[in-house]
Coordinates of C-alpha atoms in Angstrom, one line a residue:
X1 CA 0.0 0.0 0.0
X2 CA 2.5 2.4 1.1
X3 CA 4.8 1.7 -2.1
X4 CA 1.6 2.5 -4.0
X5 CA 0.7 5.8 -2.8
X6 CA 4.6 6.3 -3.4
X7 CA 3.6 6.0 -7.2
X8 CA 0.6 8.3 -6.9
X9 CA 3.1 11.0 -5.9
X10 CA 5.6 10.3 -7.9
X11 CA 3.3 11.4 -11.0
X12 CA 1.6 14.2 -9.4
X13 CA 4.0 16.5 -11.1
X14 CA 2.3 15.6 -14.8
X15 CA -0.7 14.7 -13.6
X16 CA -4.1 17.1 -13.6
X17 CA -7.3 17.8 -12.4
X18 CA -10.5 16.0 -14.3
X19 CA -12.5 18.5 -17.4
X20 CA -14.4 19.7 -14.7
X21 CA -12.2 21.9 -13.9
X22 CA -12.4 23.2 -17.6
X23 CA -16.5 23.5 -16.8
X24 CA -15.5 25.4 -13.5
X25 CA -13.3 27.9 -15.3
X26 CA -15.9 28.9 -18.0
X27 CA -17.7 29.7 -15.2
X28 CA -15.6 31.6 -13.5
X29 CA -14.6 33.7 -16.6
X30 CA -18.6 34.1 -17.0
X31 CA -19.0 35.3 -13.0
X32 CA -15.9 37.9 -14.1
X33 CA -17.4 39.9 -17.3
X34 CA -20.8 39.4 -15.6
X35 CA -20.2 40.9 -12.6
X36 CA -18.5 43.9 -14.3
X37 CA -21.2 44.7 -15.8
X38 CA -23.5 44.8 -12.8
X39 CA -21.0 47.3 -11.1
X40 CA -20.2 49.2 -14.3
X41 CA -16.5 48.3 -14.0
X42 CA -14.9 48.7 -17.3
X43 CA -11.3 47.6 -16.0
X44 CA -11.6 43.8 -15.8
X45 CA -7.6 43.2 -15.5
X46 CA -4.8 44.9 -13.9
X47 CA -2.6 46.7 -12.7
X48 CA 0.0 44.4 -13.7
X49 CA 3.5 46.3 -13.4
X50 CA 6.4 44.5 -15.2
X51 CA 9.7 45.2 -16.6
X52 CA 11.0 47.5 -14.3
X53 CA 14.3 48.9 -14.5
X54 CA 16.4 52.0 -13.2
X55 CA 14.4 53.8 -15.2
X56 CA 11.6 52.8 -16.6
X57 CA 8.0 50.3 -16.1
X58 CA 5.7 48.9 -17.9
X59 CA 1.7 48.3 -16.3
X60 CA -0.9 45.9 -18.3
X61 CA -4.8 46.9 -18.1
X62 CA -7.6 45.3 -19.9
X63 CA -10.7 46.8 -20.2
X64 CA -13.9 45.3 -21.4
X65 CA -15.0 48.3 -23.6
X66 CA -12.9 50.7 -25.6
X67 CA -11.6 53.0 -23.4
X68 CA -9.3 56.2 -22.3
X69 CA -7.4 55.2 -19.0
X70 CA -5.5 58.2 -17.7
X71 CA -2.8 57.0 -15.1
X72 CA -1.1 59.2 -12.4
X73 CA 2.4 58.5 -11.5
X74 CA 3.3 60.2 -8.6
X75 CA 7.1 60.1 -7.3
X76 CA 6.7 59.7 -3.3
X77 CA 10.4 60.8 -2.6
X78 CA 9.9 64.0 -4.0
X79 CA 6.1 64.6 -5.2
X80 CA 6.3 65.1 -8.8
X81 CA 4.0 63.9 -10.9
X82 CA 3.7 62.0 -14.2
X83 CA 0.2 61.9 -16.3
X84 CA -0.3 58.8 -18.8
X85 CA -3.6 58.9 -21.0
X86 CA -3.9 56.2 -23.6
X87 CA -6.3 54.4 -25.5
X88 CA -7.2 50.8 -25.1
X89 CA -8.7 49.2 -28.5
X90 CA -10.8 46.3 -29.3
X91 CA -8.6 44.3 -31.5
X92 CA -6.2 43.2 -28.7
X93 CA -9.0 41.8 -26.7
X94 CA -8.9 45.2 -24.5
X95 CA -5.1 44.8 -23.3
X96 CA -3.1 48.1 -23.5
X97 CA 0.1 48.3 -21.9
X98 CA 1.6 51.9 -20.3
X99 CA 5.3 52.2 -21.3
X100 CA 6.9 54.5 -18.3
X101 CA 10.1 56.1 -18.5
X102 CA 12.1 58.9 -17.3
X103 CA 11.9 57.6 -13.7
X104 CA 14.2 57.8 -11.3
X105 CA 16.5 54.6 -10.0
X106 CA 15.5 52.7 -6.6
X107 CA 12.2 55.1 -6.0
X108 CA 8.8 54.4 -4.9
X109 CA 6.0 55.5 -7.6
X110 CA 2.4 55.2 -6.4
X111 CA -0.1 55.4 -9.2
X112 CA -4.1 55.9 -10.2
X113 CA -5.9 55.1 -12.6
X114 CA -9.3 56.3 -14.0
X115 CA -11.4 55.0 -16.9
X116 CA -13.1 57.9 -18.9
X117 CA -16.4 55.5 -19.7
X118 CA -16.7 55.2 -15.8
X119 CA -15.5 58.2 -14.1
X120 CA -16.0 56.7 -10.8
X121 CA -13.8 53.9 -11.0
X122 CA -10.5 54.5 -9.6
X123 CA -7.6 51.9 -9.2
X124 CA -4.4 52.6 -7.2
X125 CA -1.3 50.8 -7.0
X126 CA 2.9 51.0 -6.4
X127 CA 5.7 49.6 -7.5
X128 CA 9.7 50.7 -6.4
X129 CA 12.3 50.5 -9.6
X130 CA 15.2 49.2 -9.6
X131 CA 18.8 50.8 -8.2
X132 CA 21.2 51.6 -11.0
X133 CA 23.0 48.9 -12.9
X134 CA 26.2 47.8 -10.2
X135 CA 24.7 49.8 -7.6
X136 CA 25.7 47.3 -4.3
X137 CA 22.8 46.9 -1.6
X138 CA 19.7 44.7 0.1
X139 CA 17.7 43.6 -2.1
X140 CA 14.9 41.0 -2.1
X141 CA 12.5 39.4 -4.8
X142 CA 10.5 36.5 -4.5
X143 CA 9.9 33.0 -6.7
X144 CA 7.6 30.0 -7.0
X145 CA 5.9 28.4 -9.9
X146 CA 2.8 26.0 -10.4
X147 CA -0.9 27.8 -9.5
X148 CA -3.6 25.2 -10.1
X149 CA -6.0 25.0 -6.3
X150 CA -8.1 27.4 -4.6
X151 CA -5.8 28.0 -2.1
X152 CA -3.9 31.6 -3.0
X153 CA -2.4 32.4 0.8
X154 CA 1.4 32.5 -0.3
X155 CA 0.2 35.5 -2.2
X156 CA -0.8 37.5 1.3
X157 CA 2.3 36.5 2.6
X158 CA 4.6 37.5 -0.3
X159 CA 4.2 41.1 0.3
X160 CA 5.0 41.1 3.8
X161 CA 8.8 40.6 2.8
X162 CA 8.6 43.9 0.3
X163 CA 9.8 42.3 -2.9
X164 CA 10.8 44.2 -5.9
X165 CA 9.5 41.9 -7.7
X166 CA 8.3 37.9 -8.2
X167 CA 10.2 35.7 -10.3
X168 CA 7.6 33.6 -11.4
X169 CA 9.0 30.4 -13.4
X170 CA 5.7 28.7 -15.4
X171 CA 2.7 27.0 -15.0
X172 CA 0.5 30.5 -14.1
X173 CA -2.3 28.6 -13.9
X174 CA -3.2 25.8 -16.5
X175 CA -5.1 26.7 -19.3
X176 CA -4.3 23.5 -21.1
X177 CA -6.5 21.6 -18.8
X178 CA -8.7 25.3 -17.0
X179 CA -9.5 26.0 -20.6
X180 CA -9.2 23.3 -23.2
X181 CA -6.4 20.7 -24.4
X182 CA -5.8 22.7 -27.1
X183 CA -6.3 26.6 -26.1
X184 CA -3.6 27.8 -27.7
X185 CA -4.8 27.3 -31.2
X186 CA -7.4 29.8 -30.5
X187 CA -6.1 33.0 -30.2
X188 CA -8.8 34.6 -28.4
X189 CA -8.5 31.7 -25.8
X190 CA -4.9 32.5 -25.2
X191 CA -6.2 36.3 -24.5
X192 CA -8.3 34.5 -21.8
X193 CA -5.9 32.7 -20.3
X194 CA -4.2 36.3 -19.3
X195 CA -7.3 37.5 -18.0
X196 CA -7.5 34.7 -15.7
X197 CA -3.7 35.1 -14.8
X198 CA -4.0 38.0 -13.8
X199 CA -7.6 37.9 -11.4
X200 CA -6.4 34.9 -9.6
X201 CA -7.7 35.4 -6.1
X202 CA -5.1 37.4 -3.7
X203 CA -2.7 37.4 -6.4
X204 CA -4.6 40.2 -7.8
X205 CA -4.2 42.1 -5.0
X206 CA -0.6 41.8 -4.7
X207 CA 0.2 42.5 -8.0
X208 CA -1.0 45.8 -7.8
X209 CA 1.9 46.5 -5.8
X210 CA 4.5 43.9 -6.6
X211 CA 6.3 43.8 -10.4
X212 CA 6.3 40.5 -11.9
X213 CA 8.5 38.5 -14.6
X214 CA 7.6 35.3 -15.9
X215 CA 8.5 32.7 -18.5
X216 CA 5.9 30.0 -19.0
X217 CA 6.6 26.3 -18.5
X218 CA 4.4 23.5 -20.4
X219 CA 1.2 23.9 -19.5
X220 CA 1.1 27.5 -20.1
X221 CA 2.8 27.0 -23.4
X222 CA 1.2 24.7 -25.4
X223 CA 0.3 21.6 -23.1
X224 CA 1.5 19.3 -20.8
X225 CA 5.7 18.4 -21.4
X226 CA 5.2 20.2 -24.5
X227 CA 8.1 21.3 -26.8
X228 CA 8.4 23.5 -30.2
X229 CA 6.9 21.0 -32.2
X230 CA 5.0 18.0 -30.0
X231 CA 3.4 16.8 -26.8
X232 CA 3.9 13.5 -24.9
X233 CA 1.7 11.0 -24.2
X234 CA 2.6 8.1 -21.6
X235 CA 0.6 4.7 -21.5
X236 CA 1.6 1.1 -20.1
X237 CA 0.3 -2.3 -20.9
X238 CA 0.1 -5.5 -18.6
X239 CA 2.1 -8.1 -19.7
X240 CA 2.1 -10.8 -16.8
X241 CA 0.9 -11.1 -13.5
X242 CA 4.1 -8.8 -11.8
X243 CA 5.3 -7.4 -15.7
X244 CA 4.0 -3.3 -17.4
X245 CA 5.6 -2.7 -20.9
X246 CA 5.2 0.8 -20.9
X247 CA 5.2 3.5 -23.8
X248 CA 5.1 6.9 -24.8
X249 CA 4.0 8.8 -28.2
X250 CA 4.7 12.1 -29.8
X251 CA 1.6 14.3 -30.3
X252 CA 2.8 16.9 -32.8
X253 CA 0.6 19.8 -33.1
X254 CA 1.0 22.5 -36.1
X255 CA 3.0 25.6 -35.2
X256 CA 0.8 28.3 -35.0
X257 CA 0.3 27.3 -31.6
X258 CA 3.2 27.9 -30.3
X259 CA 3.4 30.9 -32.0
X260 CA 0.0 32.3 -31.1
X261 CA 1.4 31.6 -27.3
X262 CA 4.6 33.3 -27.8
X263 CA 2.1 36.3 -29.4
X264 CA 0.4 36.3 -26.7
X265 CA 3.4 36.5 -24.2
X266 CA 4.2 39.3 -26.1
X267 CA 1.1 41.6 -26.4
X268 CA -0.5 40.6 -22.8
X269 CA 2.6 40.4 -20.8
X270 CA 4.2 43.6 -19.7
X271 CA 7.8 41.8 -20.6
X272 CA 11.7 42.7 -20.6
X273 CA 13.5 42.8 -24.5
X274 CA 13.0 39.8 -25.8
X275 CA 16.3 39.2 -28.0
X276 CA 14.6 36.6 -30.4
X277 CA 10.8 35.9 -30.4
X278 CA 11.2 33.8 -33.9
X279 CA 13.6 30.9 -31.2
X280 CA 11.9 31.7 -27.5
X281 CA 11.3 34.2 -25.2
X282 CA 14.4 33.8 -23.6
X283 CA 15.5 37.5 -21.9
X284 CA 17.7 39.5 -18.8
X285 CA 17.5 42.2 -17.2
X286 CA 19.8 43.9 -14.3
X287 CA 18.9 44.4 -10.6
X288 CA 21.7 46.8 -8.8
X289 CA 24.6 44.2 -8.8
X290 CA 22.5 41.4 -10.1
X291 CA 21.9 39.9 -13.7
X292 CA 18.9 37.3 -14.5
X293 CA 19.3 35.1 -17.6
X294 CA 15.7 33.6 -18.1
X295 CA 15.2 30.6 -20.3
X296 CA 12.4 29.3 -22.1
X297 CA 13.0 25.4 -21.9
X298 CA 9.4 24.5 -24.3
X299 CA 10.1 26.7 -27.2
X300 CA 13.1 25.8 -28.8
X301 CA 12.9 21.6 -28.3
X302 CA 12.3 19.9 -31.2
X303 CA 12.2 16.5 -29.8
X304 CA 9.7 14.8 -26.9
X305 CA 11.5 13.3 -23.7
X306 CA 11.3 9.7 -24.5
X307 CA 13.7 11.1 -27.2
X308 CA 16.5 10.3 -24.5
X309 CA 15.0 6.4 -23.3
X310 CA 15.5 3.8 -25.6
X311 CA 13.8 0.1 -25.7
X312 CA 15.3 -3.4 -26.0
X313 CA 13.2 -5.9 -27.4
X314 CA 11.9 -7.3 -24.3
X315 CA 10.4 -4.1 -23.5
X316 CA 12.9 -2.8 -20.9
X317 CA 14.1 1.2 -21.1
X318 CA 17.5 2.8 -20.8
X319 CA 18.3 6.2 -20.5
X320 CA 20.7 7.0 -23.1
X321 CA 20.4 10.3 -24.8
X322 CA 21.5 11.4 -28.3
X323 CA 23.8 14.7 -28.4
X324 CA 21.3 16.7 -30.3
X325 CA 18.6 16.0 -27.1
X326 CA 18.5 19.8 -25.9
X327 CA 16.2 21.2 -24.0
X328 CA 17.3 25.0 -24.8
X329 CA 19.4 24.0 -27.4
X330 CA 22.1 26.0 -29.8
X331 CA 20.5 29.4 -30.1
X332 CA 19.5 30.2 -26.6
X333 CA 22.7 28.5 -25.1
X334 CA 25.1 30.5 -27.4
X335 CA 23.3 33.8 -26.2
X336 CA 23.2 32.4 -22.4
X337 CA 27.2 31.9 -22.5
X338 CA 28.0 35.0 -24.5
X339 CA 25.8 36.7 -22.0
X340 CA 27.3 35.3 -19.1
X341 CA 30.4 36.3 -20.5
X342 CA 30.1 39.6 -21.1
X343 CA 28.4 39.9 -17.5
X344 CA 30.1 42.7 -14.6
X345 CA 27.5 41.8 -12.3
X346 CA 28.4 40.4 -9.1
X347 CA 25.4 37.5 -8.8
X348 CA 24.3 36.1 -12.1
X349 CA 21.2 34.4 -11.5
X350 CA 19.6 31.3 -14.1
X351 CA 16.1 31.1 -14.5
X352 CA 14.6 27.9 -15.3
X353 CA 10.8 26.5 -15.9
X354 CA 12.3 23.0 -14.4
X355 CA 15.5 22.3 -11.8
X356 CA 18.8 21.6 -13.4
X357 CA 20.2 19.8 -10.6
X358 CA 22.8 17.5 -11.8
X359 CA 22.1 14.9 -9.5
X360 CA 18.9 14.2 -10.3
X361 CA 19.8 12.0 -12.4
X362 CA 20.1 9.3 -9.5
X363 CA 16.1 9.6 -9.0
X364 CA 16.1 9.0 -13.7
X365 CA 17.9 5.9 -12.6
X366 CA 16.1 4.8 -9.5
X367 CA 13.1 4.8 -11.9
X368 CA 14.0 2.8 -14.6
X369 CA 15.3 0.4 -11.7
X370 CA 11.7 0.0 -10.9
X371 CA 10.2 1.0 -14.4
X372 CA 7.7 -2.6 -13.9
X373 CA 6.6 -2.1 -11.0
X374 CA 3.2 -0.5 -10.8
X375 CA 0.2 0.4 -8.6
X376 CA -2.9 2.2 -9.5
X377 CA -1.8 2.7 -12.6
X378 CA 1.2 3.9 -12.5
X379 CA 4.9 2.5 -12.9
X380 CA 7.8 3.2 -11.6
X381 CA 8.8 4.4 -15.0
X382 CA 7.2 7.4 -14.5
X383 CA 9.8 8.3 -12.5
X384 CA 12.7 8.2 -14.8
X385 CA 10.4 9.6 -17.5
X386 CA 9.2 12.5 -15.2
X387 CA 12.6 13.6 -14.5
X388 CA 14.2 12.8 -17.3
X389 CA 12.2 16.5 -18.4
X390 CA 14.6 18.3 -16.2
X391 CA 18.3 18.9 -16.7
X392 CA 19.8 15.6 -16.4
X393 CA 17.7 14.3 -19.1
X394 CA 19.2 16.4 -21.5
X395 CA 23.1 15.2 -20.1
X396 CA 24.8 16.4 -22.9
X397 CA 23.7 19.9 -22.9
X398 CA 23.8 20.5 -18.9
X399 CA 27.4 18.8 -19.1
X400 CA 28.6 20.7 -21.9
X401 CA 26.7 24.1 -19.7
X402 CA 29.3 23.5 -16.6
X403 CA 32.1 22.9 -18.4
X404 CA 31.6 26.4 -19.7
X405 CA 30.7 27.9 -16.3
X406 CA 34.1 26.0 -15.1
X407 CA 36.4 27.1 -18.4
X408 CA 35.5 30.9 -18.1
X409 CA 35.7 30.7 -14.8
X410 CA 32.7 32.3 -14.0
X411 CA 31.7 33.0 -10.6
X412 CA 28.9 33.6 -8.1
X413 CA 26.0 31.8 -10.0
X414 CA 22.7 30.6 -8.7
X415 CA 19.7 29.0 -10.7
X416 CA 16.0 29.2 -9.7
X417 CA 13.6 26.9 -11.0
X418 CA 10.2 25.6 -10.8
X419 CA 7.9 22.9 -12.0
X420 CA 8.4 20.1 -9.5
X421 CA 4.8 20.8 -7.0
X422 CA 7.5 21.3 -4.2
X423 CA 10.0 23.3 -3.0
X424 CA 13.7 22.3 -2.6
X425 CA 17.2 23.8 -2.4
X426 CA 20.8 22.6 -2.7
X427 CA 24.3 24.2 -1.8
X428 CA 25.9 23.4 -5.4
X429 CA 27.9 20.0 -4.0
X430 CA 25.0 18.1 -5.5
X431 CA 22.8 20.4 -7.9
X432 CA 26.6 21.6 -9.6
X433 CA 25.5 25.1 -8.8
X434 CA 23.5 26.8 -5.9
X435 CA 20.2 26.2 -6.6
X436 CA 16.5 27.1 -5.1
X437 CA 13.1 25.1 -6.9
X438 CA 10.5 26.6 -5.6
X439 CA 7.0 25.2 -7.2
X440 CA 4.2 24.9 -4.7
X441 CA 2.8 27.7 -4.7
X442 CA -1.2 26.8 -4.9
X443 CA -0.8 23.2 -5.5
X444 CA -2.7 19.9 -4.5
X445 CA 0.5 18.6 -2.3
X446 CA 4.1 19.2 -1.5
X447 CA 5.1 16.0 -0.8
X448 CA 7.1 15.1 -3.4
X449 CA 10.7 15.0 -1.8
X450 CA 9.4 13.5 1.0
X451 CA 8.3 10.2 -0.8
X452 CA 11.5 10.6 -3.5
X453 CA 13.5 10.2 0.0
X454 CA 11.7 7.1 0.9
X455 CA 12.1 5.3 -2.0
X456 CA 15.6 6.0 -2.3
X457 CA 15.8 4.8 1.1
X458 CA 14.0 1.2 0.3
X459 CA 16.2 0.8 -2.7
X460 CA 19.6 1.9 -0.9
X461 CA 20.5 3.7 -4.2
X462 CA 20.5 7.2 -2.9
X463 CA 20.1 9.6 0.5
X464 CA 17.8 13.0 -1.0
X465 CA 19.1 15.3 1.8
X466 CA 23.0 14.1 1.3
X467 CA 22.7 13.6 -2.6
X468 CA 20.2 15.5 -4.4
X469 CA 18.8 18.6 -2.3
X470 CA 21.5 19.0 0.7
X471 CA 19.5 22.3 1.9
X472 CA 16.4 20.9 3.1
X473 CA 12.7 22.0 1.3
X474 CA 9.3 20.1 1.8
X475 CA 9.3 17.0 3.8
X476 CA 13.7 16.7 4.0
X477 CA 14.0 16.9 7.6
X478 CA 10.1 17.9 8.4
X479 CA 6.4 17.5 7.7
X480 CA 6.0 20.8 6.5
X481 CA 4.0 20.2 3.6
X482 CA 2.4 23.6 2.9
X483 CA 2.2 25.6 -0.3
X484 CA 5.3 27.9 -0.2
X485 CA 7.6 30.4 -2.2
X486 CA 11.1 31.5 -2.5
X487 CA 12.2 34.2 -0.9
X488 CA 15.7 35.5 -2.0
X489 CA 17.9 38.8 -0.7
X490 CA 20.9 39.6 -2.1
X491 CA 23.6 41.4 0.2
X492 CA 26.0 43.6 -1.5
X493 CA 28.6 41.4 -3.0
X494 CA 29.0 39.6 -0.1
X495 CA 26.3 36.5 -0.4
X496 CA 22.5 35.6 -1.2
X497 CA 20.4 34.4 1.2
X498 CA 17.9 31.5 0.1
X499 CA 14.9 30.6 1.8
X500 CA 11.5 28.7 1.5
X501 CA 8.8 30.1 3.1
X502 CA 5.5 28.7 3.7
X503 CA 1.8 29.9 3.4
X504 CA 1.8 31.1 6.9
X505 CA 5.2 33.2 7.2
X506 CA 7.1 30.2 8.4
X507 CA 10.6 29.5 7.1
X508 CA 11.3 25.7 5.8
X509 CA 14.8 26.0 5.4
X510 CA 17.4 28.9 4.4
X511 CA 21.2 29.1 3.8
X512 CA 23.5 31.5 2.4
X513 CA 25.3 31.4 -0.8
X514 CA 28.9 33.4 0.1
X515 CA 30.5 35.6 -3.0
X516 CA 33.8 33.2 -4.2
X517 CA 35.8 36.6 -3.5
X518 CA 34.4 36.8 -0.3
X519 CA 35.4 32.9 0.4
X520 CA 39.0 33.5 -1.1
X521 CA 39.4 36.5 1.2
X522 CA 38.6 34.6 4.3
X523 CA 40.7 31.2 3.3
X524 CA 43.6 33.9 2.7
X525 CA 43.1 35.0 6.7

């Protein structure tokens, strides 16, 4: 029994709620547009505030009827104001995004905004930009991926900590089950999908005063463990009494979709430069004496994960990866190394959809040691085909990656990632670089680690806290099972603080990550 409910958690990562929660969310849309129009409200979405820099912001509104918005920026350190009065229009399903500029660096703006079709309604909201590019000091943002459940509490608790802004790494809800399969071959249904985004409950509120990046994993791209081109589907057969054969197939799906969700990234998403729309919507930006490198791991893979399992002819998988499996592949990873390269900032932060711990390639293996054993449904090569989506399944790539990192001798770099339904960190001694996955932020259960650490404790093939996540998270150490978030604060040059924090304001686990000058200083006392 216990090595079945094992199984059921293994897959909760890929695995959804029933169509009615597609019935539910038609519903909810309806309860939105109808209820504006009882109370007059022409604004149905926003403020959203994104791609904040020294100088400059960008807010998202959509409004249900043409409109005028007129929007007040007022500077709270010295008074001055800023007026903003632009038209919204029809053909981009009422979206209209403010570009700000001419601001001043690390400064509080609070802003209104009025609708000239409804006079009365009045929205208010803040945001602080960011300090000048190398400019040293305290800063904090916040991470998590993965919104699919009713509970929304991390979002009151995210504000206490006074981000600049939320790193938010994919799955923003999941239209590809909340609205249909195939959503994003209907333009108008990836419009939708934003106006859900961005009226989940709570989150709404605290994106009125919190900036917000994203990058959208699988099932806000096209489906679930979706790539450029196709879509995996997993299925096993019983062969004997103890003996699952299990398989996968490729589900291509023409390209328009992918490129009606990257339009719609583009138009409904107040977003940083994006270098190369025609690859991904791969992009950085600067924070003080901090770079981000966000990657989009869906858009640029041409082939599905069993791509890197291959079958002998008694039905039995092996991981085994050809060199052309990439996950970001040739163009994004030529303008992540050239970038990194040419970086002066002190931390250099990587943003990924799913972790890139190097080690998890013990849990691929564990799986495919158990890939015929099965309960409920499931076997246990799930496991190795769950994870093989992350980092370690595309070897080549992530080995090629360090070797770069350890060549230029590049320094002080931490990824943050999502995806997993939990929320883990590692020091770099397993992960190959200091890494924080946070991905439970208003999910069905956290438990995932918890149950990964079992099973590699039945099998004797691997200890989770010493091999894989050496910081602690979700059930390493603890019960603590709640939705959670990242929470990170960079110090001047001298480290980064990580930390998981739970949906009631209580820390699951934290370490620092020291500056290599800062190490090198102190081995030379």
């Amino acid at each position: 029994m216990l090595l079945s409910h094992i199984l059921i958690k293994i897959v909760s990562i890929n695995i959804f709620y029933s169509l009615m929660k597609q019935h539910f969310f038609i519903f909810y849309i309806t309860l939105i547009f109808f209820s504006t129009q009882i109370f007059s409200q022409n604004i149905i979405s926003g403020p959203v505030t994104g791609a904040v820099t020294s100088g400059s912001a960008k807010i998202v509104f959509q409004t249900r009827k043409p409109d005028v918005l007129t929007l007040t920026l007022i500077n709270t350190a010295t008074g001055a104001e800023k007026i903003f009065s632009e038209k919204t229009l029809p053909e981009n399903f009422g979206f209209h995004t403010f570009q700000l500029s001419g601001l001043s660096p690390f400064t509080r703006y609070d802003f209104t905004t009025t609708s000239q079709l409804e006079p009365d309604e009045l929205l208010t909201g803040s945001f602080t930009t960011f300090p000048e590019i190398g400019q040293k000091g305290v800063y904090t943002f916040v991470t998590g991926s993965c919104q699919e459940t009713e509970n929304m509490k991390v979002f009151d608790v995210m504000p206490l900590h006074q981000p600049l802004f939320m790193m938010h790494t994919g799955d923003f809800t999941y239209p590809d089950y909340q609205i249909a399969p195939d959503y994003s071959a209907d333009y108008s249904k990836v419009a939708l999908s934003y106006t859900k985004r961005y009226n989940e409950k709570r989150m709404k509120e605290m994106l009125q005063t919190v900036p917000i990046d994203y990058v959208f994993d699988d099932n806000d791209h096209v489906g679930g463990s979706s790539g450029r081109y196709c879509k995996n589907h997993f299925y096993s057969e019983k062969k004997g009494p103890l003996r699952y054969d299990n398989f996968f197939q490729q589900d291509t799906f023409p390209e328009f979709w992918r490129q009606n969700v990257v339009r719609g990234y583009v138009e409904f998403f107040p977003h940083y430069e994006l270098p190369d729309t025609q690859e991904a919507i791969h992009h950085s930006f600067t924070l003080g004496n901090a770079e981000f490198f966000v990657l989009d791991r869906n858009s640029s893979r041409p082939y599905p994960i069993g791509y890197a399992f291959e079958q002998n002819k008694r039905g039995r998988w092996r991981f085994n990866p050809p060199e052309d499996h990439c996950m970001f592949c040739d163009i994004q990873m030529n303008w992540l190394k050239e970038s990194l390269k040419n970086s002066t900032a002190d931390w250099k932060f990587i943003v990924s959809g799913v972790p890139l711990n190097k080690n998890l390639q013990k849990l691929i293996d564990t799986g495919l040691f158990l890939q015929r054993f099965k309960a409920k449904g499931y076997s246990g090569f799930h496991m190795a085909y769950g994870f093989g989506s992350y980092g370690p399944g595309y070897q080549h790539e992530l080995n090629d990656f360090h070797d770069f990192i350890k060549n230029e001798n590049i320094k002080n770099v931490i990824v943050i990632s999502g995806d997993t339904h939990h929320n883990v960190m590692d020091d770099g001694k397993n992960a190959g670089l200091p890494e924080l996955n946070a991905s439970g932020l208003s999910v069905t259960g956290t438990e995932l680690a918890w149950y990964m650490q079992l099973i590699g404790r039945l099998t004797g093939r691997y200890n989770l806290r010493k091999h894989v996540w050496n910081q602690g998270g979700n059930g390493i150490g603890n019960k603590n099972f709640k939705n959670a978030f990242g929470k990170v604060t960079i110090v001047n040059d001298e480290y980064v603080e990580l930390s998981i924090i739970d949906e009631d304001n209580e820390v699951v686990s934290s370490f620092k990550v020291f500056s290599e000058s800062l190490k090198n200083e102190k081995k030379r006392r």
